[in-house]
């Protein structure tokens, strides 16, 4: 399972020439994992082939439109469960501590809920524990797969693969709750602005710590590749 998770992590990182060069290695790793349904492996190969043969700038633009500009497709897991609530900050701290206890230390610019980083951590765990860990955000994987399916995006396959190897399967209610949230098109700038609009921050007694949570929500972690996969850089 370790190599599968590393390969899936790599596919969710920003496309670079190094990632393109590793397409064959990624494909080989996924082919060996028979827990992945044949239909999912076929979809994954479509994504890998597009990365291997497509124009690098087109690939990068597509990635940004999907995962950086569209909140409903954010690769930051806590965006989908905590939004900008104060619970997100504590969840970040707890997850970071979990990584460090396992010997995985982050760069100061990274956020612990970034999915490729989470997969990097899960890849270090025993197979049963890894599968159980993937089950916790399984409803997020299912919702993102459905949103990508509607966009006819080959990235759908990555989330179908994660759902296939997760121990727990999400309930219909969990997935429906996420799918009921706004899902604007990346070209609809007004809708995107509305989706990313910060909640009002108030000060004084009973105001809470919304300022801190809004700051956490706006910070975008740098993109960390999985071990043994190509390094990622942003232009």
mmCIF file of C-alpha atoms in Angstrom, residues 48-218:
data_model
loop_
_atom_site.group_PDB
_atom_site.id
_atom_site.type_symbol
_atom_site.label_atom_id
_atom_site.label_comp_id
_atom_site.label_asym_id
_atom_site.label_seq_id
_atom_site.Cartn_x
_atom_site.Cartn_y
_atom_site.Cartn_z
ATOM 1 C CA UNK A 48 -1.035 9.699 -16.117
ATOM 2 C CA UNK A 49 -1.044 9.618 -19.925
ATOM 3 C CA UNK A 50 -2.352 13.174 -20.045
ATOM 4 C CA UNK A 51 0.443 14.247 -17.723
ATOM 5 C CA UNK A 52 3.032 12.404 -19.784
ATOM 6 C CA UNK A 53 1.925 13.808 -23.143
ATOM 7 C CA UNK A 54 0.212 17.108 -22.363
ATOM 8 C CA UNK A 55 1.627 20.611 -22.475
ATOM 9 C CA UNK A 56 3.098 21.353 -19.044
ATOM 10 C CA UNK A 57 1.571 24.847 -18.919
ATOM 11 C CA UNK A 58 -1.880 23.517 -19.760
ATOM 12 C CA UNK A 59 -1.509 20.880 -17.045
ATOM 13 C CA UNK A 60 -0.473 23.501 -14.508
ATOM 14 C CA UNK A 61 -3.329 25.828 -15.429
ATOM 15 C CA UNK A 62 -5.845 23.004 -15.077
ATOM 16 C CA UNK A 63 -4.456 22.109 -11.659
ATOM 17 C CA UNK A 64 -4.696 25.689 -10.404
ATOM 18 C CA UNK A 65 -8.259 26.123 -11.691
ATOM 19 C CA UNK A 66 -9.375 22.923 -9.995
ATOM 20 C CA UNK A 67 -7.571 22.806 -6.695
ATOM 21 C CA UNK A 68 -6.322 26.312 -5.939
ATOM 22 C CA UNK A 69 -9.223 28.436 -7.165
ATOM 23 C CA UNK A 70 -12.169 26.174 -6.352
ATOM 24 C CA UNK A 71 -12.939 25.967 -2.639
ATOM 25 C CA UNK A 72 -15.162 22.890 -3.004
ATOM 26 C CA UNK A 73 -12.158 21.060 -4.500
ATOM 27 C CA UNK A 74 -9.586 22.281 -1.994
ATOM 28 C CA UNK A 75 -6.860 19.753 -1.235
ATOM 29 C CA UNK A 76 -6.830 21.005 2.358
ATOM 30 C CA UNK A 77 -8.968 18.428 4.150
ATOM 31 C CA UNK A 78 -10.077 20.600 7.055
ATOM 32 C CA UNK A 79 -11.512 23.128 4.616
ATOM 33 C CA UNK A 80 -14.318 20.614 4.031
ATOM 34 C CA UNK A 81 -15.069 19.785 7.668
ATOM 35 C CA UNK A 82 -14.149 22.893 9.681
ATOM 36 C CA UNK A 83 -14.217 25.729 7.154
ATOM 37 C CA UNK A 84 -13.028 28.848 8.972
ATOM 38 C CA UNK A 85 -14.212 27.823 12.425
ATOM 39 C CA UNK A 86 -11.870 27.964 15.397
ATOM 40 C CA UNK A 87 -11.940 24.141 15.488
ATOM 41 C CA UNK A 88 -9.740 24.104 12.398
ATOM 42 C CA UNK A 89 -6.789 25.648 14.201
ATOM 43 C CA UNK A 90 -6.805 23.005 16.939
ATOM 44 C CA UNK A 91 -7.282 20.246 14.372
ATOM 45 C CA UNK A 92 -4.174 21.514 12.560
ATOM 46 C CA UNK A 93 -2.163 21.409 15.771
ATOM 47 C CA UNK A 94 -3.345 17.909 16.629
ATOM 48 C CA UNK A 95 -2.552 16.543 13.162
ATOM 49 C CA UNK A 96 0.882 18.173 13.137
ATOM 50 C CA UNK A 97 1.632 16.538 16.503
ATOM 51 C CA UNK A 98 0.518 13.196 15.086
ATOM 52 C CA UNK A 99 2.956 13.576 12.191
ATOM 53 C CA UNK A 100 5.826 14.498 14.490
ATOM 54 C CA UNK A 101 5.131 11.532 16.758
ATOM 55 C CA UNK A 102 5.576 9.344 13.675
ATOM 56 C CA UNK A 103 8.854 11.089 12.752
ATOM 57 C CA UNK A 104 7.445 13.241 9.942
ATOM 58 C CA UNK A 105 8.407 16.901 10.339
ATOM 59 C CA UNK A 106 6.931 19.640 8.191
ATOM 60 C CA UNK A 107 8.418 22.767 6.696
ATOM 61 C CA UNK A 108 7.216 25.993 8.305
ATOM 62 C CA UNK A 109 5.295 26.878 5.115
ATOM 63 C CA UNK A 110 3.262 23.665 5.096
ATOM 64 C CA UNK A 111 -0.222 23.041 6.440
ATOM 65 C CA UNK A 112 -0.751 19.565 7.897
ATOM 66 C CA UNK A 113 -4.162 19.024 6.277
ATOM 67 C CA UNK A 114 -2.805 19.281 2.713
ATOM 68 C CA UNK A 115 -3.885 15.963 1.186
ATOM 69 C CA UNK A 116 -0.583 14.942 -0.491
ATOM 70 C CA UNK A 117 1.158 15.518 2.861
ATOM 71 C CA UNK A 118 -1.508 13.497 4.682
ATOM 72 C CA UNK A 119 -0.983 10.669 2.184
ATOM 73 C CA UNK A 120 2.758 10.895 2.741
ATOM 74 C CA UNK A 121 2.134 10.347 6.460
ATOM 75 C CA UNK A 122 -0.351 7.505 5.902
ATOM 76 C CA UNK A 123 2.160 5.792 3.582
ATOM 77 C CA UNK A 124 4.498 5.376 6.568
ATOM 78 C CA UNK A 125 1.916 3.478 8.633
ATOM 79 C CA UNK A 126 1.206 -0.283 8.639
ATOM 80 C CA UNK A 127 -1.331 -1.323 5.996
ATOM 81 C CA UNK A 128 -4.267 -1.835 8.377
ATOM 82 C CA UNK A 129 -3.679 1.469 10.136
ATOM 83 C CA UNK A 130 -3.237 3.243 6.795
ATOM 84 C CA UNK A 131 -6.533 1.891 5.527
ATOM 85 C CA UNK A 132 -8.290 2.970 8.720
ATOM 86 C CA UNK A 133 -6.769 6.448 8.489
ATOM 87 C CA UNK A 134 -8.065 6.830 4.941
ATOM 88 C CA UNK A 135 -11.528 5.900 6.171
ATOM 89 C CA UNK A 136 -11.774 9.030 8.306
ATOM 90 C CA UNK A 137 -11.932 11.477 5.349
ATOM 91 C CA UNK A 138 -13.630 8.944 3.032
ATOM 92 C CA UNK A 139 -16.717 11.161 2.724
ATOM 93 C CA UNK A 140 -14.491 13.990 1.475
ATOM 94 C CA UNK A 141 -12.930 11.691 -1.125
ATOM 95 C CA UNK A 142 -16.377 10.583 -2.320
ATOM 96 C CA UNK A 143 -17.698 14.142 -2.598
ATOM 97 C CA UNK A 144 -14.611 15.374 -4.449
ATOM 98 C CA UNK A 145 -14.752 12.393 -6.813
ATOM 99 C CA UNK A 146 -18.352 13.258 -7.649
ATOM 100 C CA UNK A 147 -17.551 16.935 -8.232
ATOM 101 C CA UNK A 148 -14.658 16.001 -10.502
ATOM 102 C CA UNK A 149 -16.854 13.495 -12.338
ATOM 103 C CA UNK A 150 -19.299 16.285 -13.176
ATOM 104 C CA UNK A 151 -16.345 18.256 -14.565
ATOM 105 C CA UNK A 152 -15.203 15.250 -16.641
ATOM 106 C CA UNK A 153 -11.824 15.499 -14.912
ATOM 107 C CA UNK A 154 -9.448 12.515 -14.879
ATOM 108 C CA UNK A 155 -8.446 13.560 -11.353
ATOM 109 C CA UNK A 156 -11.663 11.837 -10.271
ATOM 110 C CA UNK A 157 -9.753 8.553 -10.416
ATOM 111 C CA UNK A 158 -7.368 9.546 -7.607
ATOM 112 C CA UNK A 159 -10.248 10.032 -5.191
ATOM 113 C CA UNK A 160 -11.994 6.857 -6.358
ATOM 114 C CA UNK A 161 -8.744 5.007 -5.649
ATOM 115 C CA UNK A 162 -8.474 6.469 -2.152
ATOM 116 C CA UNK A 163 -12.056 5.492 -1.454
ATOM 117 C CA UNK A 164 -11.423 1.959 -2.708
ATOM 118 C CA UNK A 165 -8.572 1.291 -0.274
ATOM 119 C CA UNK A 166 -10.136 3.076 2.709
ATOM 120 C CA UNK A 167 -11.359 0.737 5.442
ATOM 121 C CA UNK A 168 -14.556 2.674 6.199
ATOM 122 C CA UNK A 169 -17.055 3.707 3.570
ATOM 123 C CA UNK A 170 -18.972 6.965 3.929
ATOM 124 C CA UNK A 171 -22.713 7.103 4.402
ATOM 125 C CA UNK A 172 -24.936 8.656 1.782
ATOM 126 C CA UNK A 173 -25.892 11.351 4.285
ATOM 127 C CA UNK A 174 -22.244 12.341 4.888
ATOM 128 C CA UNK A 175 -21.535 12.680 1.185
ATOM 129 C CA UNK A 176 -24.799 14.466 0.447
ATOM 130 C CA UNK A 177 -24.071 17.035 3.156
ATOM 131 C CA UNK A 178 -20.806 17.975 1.439
ATOM 132 C CA UNK A 179 -22.339 17.943 -2.025
ATOM 133 C CA UNK A 180 -25.041 20.347 -0.865
ATOM 134 C CA UNK A 181 -22.423 23.070 -0.363
ATOM 135 C CA UNK A 182 -21.717 25.615 -3.144
ATOM 136 C CA UNK A 183 -19.616 24.257 -5.996
ATOM 137 C CA UNK A 184 -19.003 27.147 -8.419
ATOM 138 C CA UNK A 185 -17.319 26.767 -11.771
ATOM 139 C CA UNK A 186 -13.715 27.947 -11.833
ATOM 140 C CA UNK A 187 -14.588 30.436 -14.585
ATOM 141 C CA UNK A 188 -17.395 32.029 -12.549
ATOM 142 C CA UNK A 189 -15.299 34.661 -10.792
ATOM 143 C CA UNK A 190 -18.182 36.227 -8.877
ATOM 144 C CA UNK A 191 -19.272 32.860 -7.483
ATOM 145 C CA UNK A 192 -15.703 31.989 -6.588
ATOM 146 C CA UNK A 193 -15.268 35.261 -4.734
ATOM 147 C CA UNK A 194 -18.465 34.606 -2.812
ATOM 148 C CA UNK A 195 -17.349 31.087 -1.904
ATOM 149 C CA UNK A 196 -13.977 32.305 -0.607
ATOM 150 C CA UNK A 197 -15.371 35.401 1.112
ATOM 151 C CA UNK A 198 -14.231 35.606 4.723
ATOM 152 C CA UNK A 199 -16.825 35.503 7.449
ATOM 153 C CA UNK A 200 -17.182 38.829 9.310
ATOM 154 C CA UNK A 201 -14.723 39.229 12.168
ATOM 155 C CA UNK A 202 -16.021 40.844 15.347
ATOM 156 C CA UNK A 203 -14.084 41.910 18.382
ATOM 157 C CA UNK A 204 -14.947 42.192 22.027
ATOM 158 C CA UNK A 205 -16.570 39.836 24.538
ATOM 159 C CA UNK A 206 -17.929 36.659 22.989
ATOM 160 C CA UNK A 207 -16.355 37.384 19.638
ATOM 161 C CA UNK A 208 -14.185 34.265 19.694
ATOM 162 C CA UNK A 209 -10.942 33.966 17.756
ATOM 163 C CA UNK A 210 -12.257 34.256 14.226
ATOM 164 C CA UNK A 211 -9.315 36.397 13.135
ATOM 165 C CA UNK A 212 -6.899 33.564 13.786
ATOM 166 C CA UNK A 213 -9.093 31.032 11.981
ATOM 167 C CA UNK A 214 -9.534 33.291 8.952
ATOM 168 C CA UNK A 215 -5.778 33.667 8.752
ATOM 169 C CA UNK A 216 -5.295 29.890 8.878
ATOM 170 C CA UNK A 217 -7.902 29.416 6.160
ATOM 171 C CA UNK A 218 -6.173 31.911 3.841
#
